[in-house]
mmCIF file of C-alpha atoms in Angstrom:
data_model
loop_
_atom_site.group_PDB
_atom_site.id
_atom_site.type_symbol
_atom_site.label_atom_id
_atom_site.label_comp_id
_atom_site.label_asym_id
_atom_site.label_seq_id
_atom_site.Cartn_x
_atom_site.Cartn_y
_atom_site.Cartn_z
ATOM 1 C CA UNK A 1 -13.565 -20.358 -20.691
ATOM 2 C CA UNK A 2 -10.455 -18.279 -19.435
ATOM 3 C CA UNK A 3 -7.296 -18.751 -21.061
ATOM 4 C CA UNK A 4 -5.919 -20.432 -17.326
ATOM 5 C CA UNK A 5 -8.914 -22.936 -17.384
ATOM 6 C CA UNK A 6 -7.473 -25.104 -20.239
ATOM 7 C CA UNK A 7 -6.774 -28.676 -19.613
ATOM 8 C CA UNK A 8 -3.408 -28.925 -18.680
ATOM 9 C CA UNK A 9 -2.904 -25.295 -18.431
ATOM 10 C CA UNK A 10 -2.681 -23.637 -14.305
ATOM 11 C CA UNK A 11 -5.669 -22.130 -13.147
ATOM 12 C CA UNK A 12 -5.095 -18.421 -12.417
ATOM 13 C CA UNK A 13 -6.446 -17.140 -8.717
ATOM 14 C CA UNK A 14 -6.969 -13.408 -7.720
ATOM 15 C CA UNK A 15 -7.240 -12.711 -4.246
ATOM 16 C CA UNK A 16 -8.096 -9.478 -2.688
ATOM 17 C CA UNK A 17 -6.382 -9.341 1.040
ATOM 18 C CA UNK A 18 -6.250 -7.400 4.180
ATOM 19 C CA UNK A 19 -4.043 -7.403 7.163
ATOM 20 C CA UNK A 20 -3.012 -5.565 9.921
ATOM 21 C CA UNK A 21 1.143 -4.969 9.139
ATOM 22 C CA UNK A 22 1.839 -4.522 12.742
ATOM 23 C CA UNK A 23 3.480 -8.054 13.060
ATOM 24 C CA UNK A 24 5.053 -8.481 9.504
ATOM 25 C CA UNK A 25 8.308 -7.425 8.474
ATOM 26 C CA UNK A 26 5.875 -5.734 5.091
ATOM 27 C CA UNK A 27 4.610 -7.418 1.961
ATOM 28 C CA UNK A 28 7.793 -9.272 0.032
ATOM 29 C CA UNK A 29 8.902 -12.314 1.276
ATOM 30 C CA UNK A 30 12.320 -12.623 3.331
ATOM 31 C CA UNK A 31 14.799 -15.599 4.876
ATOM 32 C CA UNK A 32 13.288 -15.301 7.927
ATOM 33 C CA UNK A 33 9.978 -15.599 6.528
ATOM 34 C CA UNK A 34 7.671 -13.535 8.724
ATOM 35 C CA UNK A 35 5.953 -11.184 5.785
ATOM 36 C CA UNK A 36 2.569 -11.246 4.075
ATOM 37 C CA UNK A 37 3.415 -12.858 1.000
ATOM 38 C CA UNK A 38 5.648 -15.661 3.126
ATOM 39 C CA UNK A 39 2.578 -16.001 4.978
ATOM 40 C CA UNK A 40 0.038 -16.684 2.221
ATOM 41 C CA UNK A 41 2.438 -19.255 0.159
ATOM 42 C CA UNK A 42 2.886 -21.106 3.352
ATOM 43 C CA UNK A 43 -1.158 -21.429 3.841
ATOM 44 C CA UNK A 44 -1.797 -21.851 -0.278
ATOM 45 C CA UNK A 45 0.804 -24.993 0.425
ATOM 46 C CA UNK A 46 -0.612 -26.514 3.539
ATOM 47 C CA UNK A 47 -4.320 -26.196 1.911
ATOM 48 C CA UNK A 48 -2.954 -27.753 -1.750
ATOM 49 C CA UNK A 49 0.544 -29.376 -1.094
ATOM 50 C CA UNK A 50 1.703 -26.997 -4.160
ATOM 51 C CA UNK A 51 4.736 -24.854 -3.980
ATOM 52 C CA UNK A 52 3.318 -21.439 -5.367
ATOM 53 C CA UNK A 53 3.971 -17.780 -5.949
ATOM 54 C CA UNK A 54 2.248 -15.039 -4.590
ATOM 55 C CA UNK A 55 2.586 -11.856 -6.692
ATOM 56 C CA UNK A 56 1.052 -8.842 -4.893
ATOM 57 C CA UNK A 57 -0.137 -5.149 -6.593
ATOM 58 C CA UNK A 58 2.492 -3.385 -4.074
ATOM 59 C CA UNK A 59 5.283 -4.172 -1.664
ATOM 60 C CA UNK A 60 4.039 -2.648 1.259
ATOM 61 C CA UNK A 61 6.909 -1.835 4.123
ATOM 62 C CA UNK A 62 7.095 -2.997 8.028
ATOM 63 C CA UNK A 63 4.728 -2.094 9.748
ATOM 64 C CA UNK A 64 1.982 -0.641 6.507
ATOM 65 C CA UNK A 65 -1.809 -1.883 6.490
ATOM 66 C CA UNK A 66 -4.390 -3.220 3.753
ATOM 67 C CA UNK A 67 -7.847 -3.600 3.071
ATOM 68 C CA UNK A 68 -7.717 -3.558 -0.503
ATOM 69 C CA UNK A 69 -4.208 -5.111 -1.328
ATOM 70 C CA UNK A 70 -4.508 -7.275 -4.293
ATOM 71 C CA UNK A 71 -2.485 -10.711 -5.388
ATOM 72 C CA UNK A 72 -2.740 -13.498 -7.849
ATOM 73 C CA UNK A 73 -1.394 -17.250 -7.605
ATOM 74 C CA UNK A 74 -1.112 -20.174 -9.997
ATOM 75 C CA UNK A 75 -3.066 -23.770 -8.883
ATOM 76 C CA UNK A 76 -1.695 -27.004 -11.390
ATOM 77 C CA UNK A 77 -4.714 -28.729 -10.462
ATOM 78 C CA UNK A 78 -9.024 -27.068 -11.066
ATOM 79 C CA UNK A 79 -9.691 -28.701 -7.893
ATOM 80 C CA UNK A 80 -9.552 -25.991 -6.010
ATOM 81 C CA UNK A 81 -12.943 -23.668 -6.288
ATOM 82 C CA UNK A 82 -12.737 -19.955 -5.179
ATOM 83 C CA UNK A 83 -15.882 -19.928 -2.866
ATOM 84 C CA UNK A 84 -14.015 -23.399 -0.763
ATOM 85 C CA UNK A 85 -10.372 -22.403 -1.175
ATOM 86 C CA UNK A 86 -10.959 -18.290 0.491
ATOM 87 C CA UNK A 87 -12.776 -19.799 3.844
ATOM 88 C CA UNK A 88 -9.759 -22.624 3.621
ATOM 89 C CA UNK A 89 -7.013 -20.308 3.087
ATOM 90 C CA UNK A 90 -8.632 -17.699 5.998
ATOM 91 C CA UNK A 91 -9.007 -20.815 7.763
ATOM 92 C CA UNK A 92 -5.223 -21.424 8.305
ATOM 93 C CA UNK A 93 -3.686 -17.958 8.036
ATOM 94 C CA UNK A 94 -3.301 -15.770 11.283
ATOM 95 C CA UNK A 95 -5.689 -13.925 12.037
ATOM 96 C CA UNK A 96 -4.361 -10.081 10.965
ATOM 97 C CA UNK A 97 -4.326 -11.586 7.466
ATOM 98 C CA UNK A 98 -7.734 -12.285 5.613
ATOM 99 C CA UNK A 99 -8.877 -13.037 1.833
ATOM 100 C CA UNK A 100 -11.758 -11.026 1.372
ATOM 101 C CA UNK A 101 -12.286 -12.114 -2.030
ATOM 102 C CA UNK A 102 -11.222 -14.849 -4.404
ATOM 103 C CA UNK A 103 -11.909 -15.679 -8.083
ATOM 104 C CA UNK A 104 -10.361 -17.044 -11.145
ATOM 105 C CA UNK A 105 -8.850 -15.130 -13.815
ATOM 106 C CA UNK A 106 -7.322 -15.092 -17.021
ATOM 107 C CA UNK A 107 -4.279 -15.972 -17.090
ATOM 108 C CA UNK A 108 -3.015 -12.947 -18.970
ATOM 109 C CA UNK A 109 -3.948 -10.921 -15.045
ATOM 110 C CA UNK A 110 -0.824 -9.908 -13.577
ATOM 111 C CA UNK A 111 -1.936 -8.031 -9.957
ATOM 112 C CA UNK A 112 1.092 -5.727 -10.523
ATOM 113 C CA UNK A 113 1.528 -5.471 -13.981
ATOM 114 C CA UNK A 114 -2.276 -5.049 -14.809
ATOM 115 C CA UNK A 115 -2.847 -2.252 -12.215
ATOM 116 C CA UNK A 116 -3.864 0.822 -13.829
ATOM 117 C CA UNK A 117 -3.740 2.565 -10.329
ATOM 118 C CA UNK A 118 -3.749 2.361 -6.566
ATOM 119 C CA UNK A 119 -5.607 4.115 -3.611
ATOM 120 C CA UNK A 120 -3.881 4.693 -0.156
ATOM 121 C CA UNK A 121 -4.773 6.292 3.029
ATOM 122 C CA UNK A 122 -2.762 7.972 5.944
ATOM 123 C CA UNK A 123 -4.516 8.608 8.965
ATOM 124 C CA UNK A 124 -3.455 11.542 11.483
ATOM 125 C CA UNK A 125 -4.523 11.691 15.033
ATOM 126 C CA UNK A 126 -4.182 15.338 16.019
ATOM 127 C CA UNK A 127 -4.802 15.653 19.692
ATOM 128 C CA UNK A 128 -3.130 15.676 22.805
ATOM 129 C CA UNK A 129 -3.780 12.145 24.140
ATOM 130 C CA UNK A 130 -3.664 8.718 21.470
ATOM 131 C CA UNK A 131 -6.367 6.462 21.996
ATOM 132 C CA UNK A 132 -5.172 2.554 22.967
ATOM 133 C CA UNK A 133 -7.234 1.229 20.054
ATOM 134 C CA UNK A 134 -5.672 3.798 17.973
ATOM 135 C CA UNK A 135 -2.141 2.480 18.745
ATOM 136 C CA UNK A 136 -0.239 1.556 15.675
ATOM 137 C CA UNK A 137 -3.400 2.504 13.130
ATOM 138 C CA UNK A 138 -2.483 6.242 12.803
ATOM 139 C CA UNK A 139 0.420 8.960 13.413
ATOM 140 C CA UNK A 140 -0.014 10.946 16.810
ATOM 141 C CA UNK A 141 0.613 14.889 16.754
ATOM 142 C CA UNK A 142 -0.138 16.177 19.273
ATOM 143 C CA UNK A 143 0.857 19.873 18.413
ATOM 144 C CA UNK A 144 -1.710 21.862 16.298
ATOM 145 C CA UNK A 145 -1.942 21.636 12.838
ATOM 146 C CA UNK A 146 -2.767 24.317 10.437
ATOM 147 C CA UNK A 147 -5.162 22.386 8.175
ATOM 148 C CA UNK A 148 -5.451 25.550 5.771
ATOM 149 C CA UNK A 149 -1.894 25.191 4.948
ATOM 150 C CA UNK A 150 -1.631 21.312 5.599
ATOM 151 C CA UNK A 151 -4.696 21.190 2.782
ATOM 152 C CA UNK A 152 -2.610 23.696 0.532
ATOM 153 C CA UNK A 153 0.383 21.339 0.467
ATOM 154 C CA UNK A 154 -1.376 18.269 -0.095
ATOM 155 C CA UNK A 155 -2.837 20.530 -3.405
ATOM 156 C CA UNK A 156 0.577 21.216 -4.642
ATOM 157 C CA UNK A 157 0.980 17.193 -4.852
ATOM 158 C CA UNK A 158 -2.007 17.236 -7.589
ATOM 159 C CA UNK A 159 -1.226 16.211 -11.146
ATOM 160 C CA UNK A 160 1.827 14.809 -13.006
ATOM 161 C CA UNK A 161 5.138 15.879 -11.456
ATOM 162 C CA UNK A 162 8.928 14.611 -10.664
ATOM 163 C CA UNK A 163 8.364 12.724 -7.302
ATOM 164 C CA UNK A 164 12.545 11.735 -6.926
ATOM 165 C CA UNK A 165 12.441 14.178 -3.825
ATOM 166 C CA UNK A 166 9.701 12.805 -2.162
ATOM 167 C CA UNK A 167 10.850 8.664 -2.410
ATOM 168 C CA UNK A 168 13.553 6.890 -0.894
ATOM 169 C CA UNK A 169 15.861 4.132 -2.333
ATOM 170 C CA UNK A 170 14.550 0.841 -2.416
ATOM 171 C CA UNK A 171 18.656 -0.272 -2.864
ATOM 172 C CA UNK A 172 18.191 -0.008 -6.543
ATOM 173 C CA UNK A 173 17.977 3.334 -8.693
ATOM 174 C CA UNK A 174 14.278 4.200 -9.827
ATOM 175 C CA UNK A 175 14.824 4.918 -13.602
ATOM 176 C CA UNK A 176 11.491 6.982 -13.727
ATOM 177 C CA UNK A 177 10.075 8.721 -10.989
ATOM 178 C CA UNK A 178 7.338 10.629 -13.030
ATOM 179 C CA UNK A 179 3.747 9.453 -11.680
ATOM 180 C CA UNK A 180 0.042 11.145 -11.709
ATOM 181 C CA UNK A 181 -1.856 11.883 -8.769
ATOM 182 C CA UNK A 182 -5.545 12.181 -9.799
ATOM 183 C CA UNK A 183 -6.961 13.007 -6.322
ATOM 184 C CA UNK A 184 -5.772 14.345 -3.221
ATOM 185 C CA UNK A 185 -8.146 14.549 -0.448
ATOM 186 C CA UNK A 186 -8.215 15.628 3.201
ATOM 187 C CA UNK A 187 -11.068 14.808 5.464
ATOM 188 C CA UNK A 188 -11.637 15.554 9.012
ATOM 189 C CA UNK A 189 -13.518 13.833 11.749
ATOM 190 C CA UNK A 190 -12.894 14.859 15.356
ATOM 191 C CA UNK A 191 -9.614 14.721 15.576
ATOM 192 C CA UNK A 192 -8.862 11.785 13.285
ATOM 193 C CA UNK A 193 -6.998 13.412 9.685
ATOM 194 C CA UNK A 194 -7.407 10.842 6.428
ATOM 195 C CA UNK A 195 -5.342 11.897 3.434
ATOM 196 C CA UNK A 196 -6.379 9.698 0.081
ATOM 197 C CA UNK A 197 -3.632 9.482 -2.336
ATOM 198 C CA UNK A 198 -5.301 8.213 -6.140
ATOM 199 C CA UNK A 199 -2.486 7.888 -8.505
ATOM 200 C CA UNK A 200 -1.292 5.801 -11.237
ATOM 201 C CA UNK A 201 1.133 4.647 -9.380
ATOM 202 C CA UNK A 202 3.681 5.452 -6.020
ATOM 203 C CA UNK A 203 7.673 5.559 -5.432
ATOM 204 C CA UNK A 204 9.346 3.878 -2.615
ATOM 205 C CA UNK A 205 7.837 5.453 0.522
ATOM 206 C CA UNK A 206 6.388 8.444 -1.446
ATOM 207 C CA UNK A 207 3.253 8.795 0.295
ATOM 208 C CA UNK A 208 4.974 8.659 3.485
ATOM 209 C CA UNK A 209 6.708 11.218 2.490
ATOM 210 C CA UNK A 210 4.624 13.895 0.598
ATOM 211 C CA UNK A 211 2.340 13.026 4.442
ATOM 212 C CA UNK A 212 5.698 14.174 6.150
ATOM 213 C CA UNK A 213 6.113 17.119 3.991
ATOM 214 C CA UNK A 214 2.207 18.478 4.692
ATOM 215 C CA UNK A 215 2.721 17.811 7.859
ATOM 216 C CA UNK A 216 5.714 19.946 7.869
ATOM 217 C CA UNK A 217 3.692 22.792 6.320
ATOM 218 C CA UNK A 218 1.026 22.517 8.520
ATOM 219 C CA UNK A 219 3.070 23.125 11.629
ATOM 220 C CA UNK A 220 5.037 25.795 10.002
ATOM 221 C CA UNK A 221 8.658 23.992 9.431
ATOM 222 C CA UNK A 222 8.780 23.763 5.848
ATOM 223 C CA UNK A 223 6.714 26.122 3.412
ATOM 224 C CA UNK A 224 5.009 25.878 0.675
ATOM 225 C CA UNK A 225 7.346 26.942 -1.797
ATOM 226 C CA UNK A 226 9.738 24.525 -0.420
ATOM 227 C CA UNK A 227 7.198 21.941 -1.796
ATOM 228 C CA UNK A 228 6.441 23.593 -4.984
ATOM 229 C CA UNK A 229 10.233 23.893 -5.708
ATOM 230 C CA UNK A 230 10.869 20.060 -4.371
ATOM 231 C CA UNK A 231 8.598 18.883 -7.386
ATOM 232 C CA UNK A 232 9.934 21.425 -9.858
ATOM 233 C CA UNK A 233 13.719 20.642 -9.265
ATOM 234 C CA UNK A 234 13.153 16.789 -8.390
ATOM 235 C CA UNK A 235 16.179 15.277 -7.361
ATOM 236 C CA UNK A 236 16.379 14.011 -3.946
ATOM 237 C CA UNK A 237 17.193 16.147 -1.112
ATOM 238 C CA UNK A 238 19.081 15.483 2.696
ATOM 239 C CA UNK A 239 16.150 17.019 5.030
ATOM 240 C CA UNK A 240 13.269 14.398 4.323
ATOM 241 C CA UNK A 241 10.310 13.382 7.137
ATOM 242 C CA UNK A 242 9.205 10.077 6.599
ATOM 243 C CA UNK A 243 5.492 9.817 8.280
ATOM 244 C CA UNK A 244 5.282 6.608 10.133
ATOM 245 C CA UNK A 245 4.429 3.270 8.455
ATOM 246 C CA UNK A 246 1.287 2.492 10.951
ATOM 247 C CA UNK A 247 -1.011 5.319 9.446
ATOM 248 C CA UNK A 248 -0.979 4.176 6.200
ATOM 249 C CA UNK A 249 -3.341 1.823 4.515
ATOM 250 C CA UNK A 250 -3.484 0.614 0.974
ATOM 251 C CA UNK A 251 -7.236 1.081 0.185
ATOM 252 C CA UNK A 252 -7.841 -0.700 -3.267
ATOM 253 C CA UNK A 253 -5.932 -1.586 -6.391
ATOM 254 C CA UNK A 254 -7.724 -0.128 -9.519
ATOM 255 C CA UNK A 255 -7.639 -2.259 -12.335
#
């Protein structure tokens, strides 16, 4: 018996959820209430008639995608089982949001706080001519791209380094802005790019950014010691690309 499943004590639910960010203002709720997490506590409520919060692994921005995007809620009452409340919830939530998964856990989970890492994807679409179905689900370039060199800069993004040049302000100051990348890979099919990010964790638009900056590299307006020297000085710097919000996709929360 979990910790959550105590008489009198809330029952604990973790949720894994996709969605397609195209029509939400991102993941944290807002007054006008059209985000992901506004979303979910509106359909937890008209499903249980409880007021509830749903904390998510990651605030993902306007416009940014999930399959793997992980949250946890508190229930008062055990009525509630995870294999009827995820086809409930799915149910009554539009249709570019879905649970995929739901179980209980102990109440001592905390989707953010418990995360030991995170997994995101930016997809590139390197031709001369975007696909419709491809509209909003990946960046279009349609001027060659040196992969060699693109590969080389997503390399120098490898390790533990200073990422304060390559995040934005969130409108507060981030106090550390030391993370580990553990993996950094580029694949290529046709011409569709995917760039995996693995780290322990990621700034305020950071993989947007270190995409921008490979990008750069790859068609020859920034170089690679600009990079190198970006995450050796850190510090934030004017000239910034910020690769559009609609080719990335948070993959999975690592726990």
């Amino acid at each position: 018996m979990t910790a959550s499943s105590r008489v009198g004590m809330p029952l604990r639910y973790k949720v894994v959820v996709a969605y397609d960010g195209a029509p939400f203002a991102g993941w944290q709720s807002q007054l006008h209430r059209n985000t992901i997490q506004d979303r979910m506590e509106a359909a937890i409520k008209q499903i249980t008639s409880e007021e509830v919060r749903v904390h998510g692994a990651g605030r993902t921005d306007t416009g940014v995608h999930a399959i793997g995007q992980c949250a946890h809620f508190d229930l008062q009452t055990a009525k509630f089982k995870p294999p009827t409340l995820l086809p409930a919830l799915n149910a009554v939530l539009p249709p570019t949001i879905r649970l995929l998964r739901c179980q209980a856990a102990a109440s001592s989970f905390h989707a953010r706080f418990s995360a030991r890492g995170k997994v995101y994807r930016y997809r590139i679409w390197n031709a001369p001519v975007l696909p419709p179905l491809e509209l909003g689900r990946a960046w279009h370039i349609f001027n060659s791209l040196d992969l060699e060199t693109l590969r080389a800069a997503l390399i120098k993004f490898k390790g533990r380094h200073d990422f304060a040049a390559f995040s934005a302000s969130p409108g507060k100051k981030q106090q550390d802005t030391v993370r580990t990348l553990d993996a950094v890979r580029l694949a290529r099919r046709g011409p569709c790019l995917t760039i995996e990010f693995s780290g322990d964790g990621f700034l305020y638009k950071m993989v947007r950014m270190m995409a921008g900056a490979a990008v750069l590299c790859g068609l020859g307006k920034m170089s690679l010691t600009d990079v190198t020297q970006r995450l050796e000085q850190g510090g934030r710097r004017d000239v910034r690309l910020v690769a559009p919000a609609a080719g990335l996709f948070l993959i999975r929360v690592r726990y």
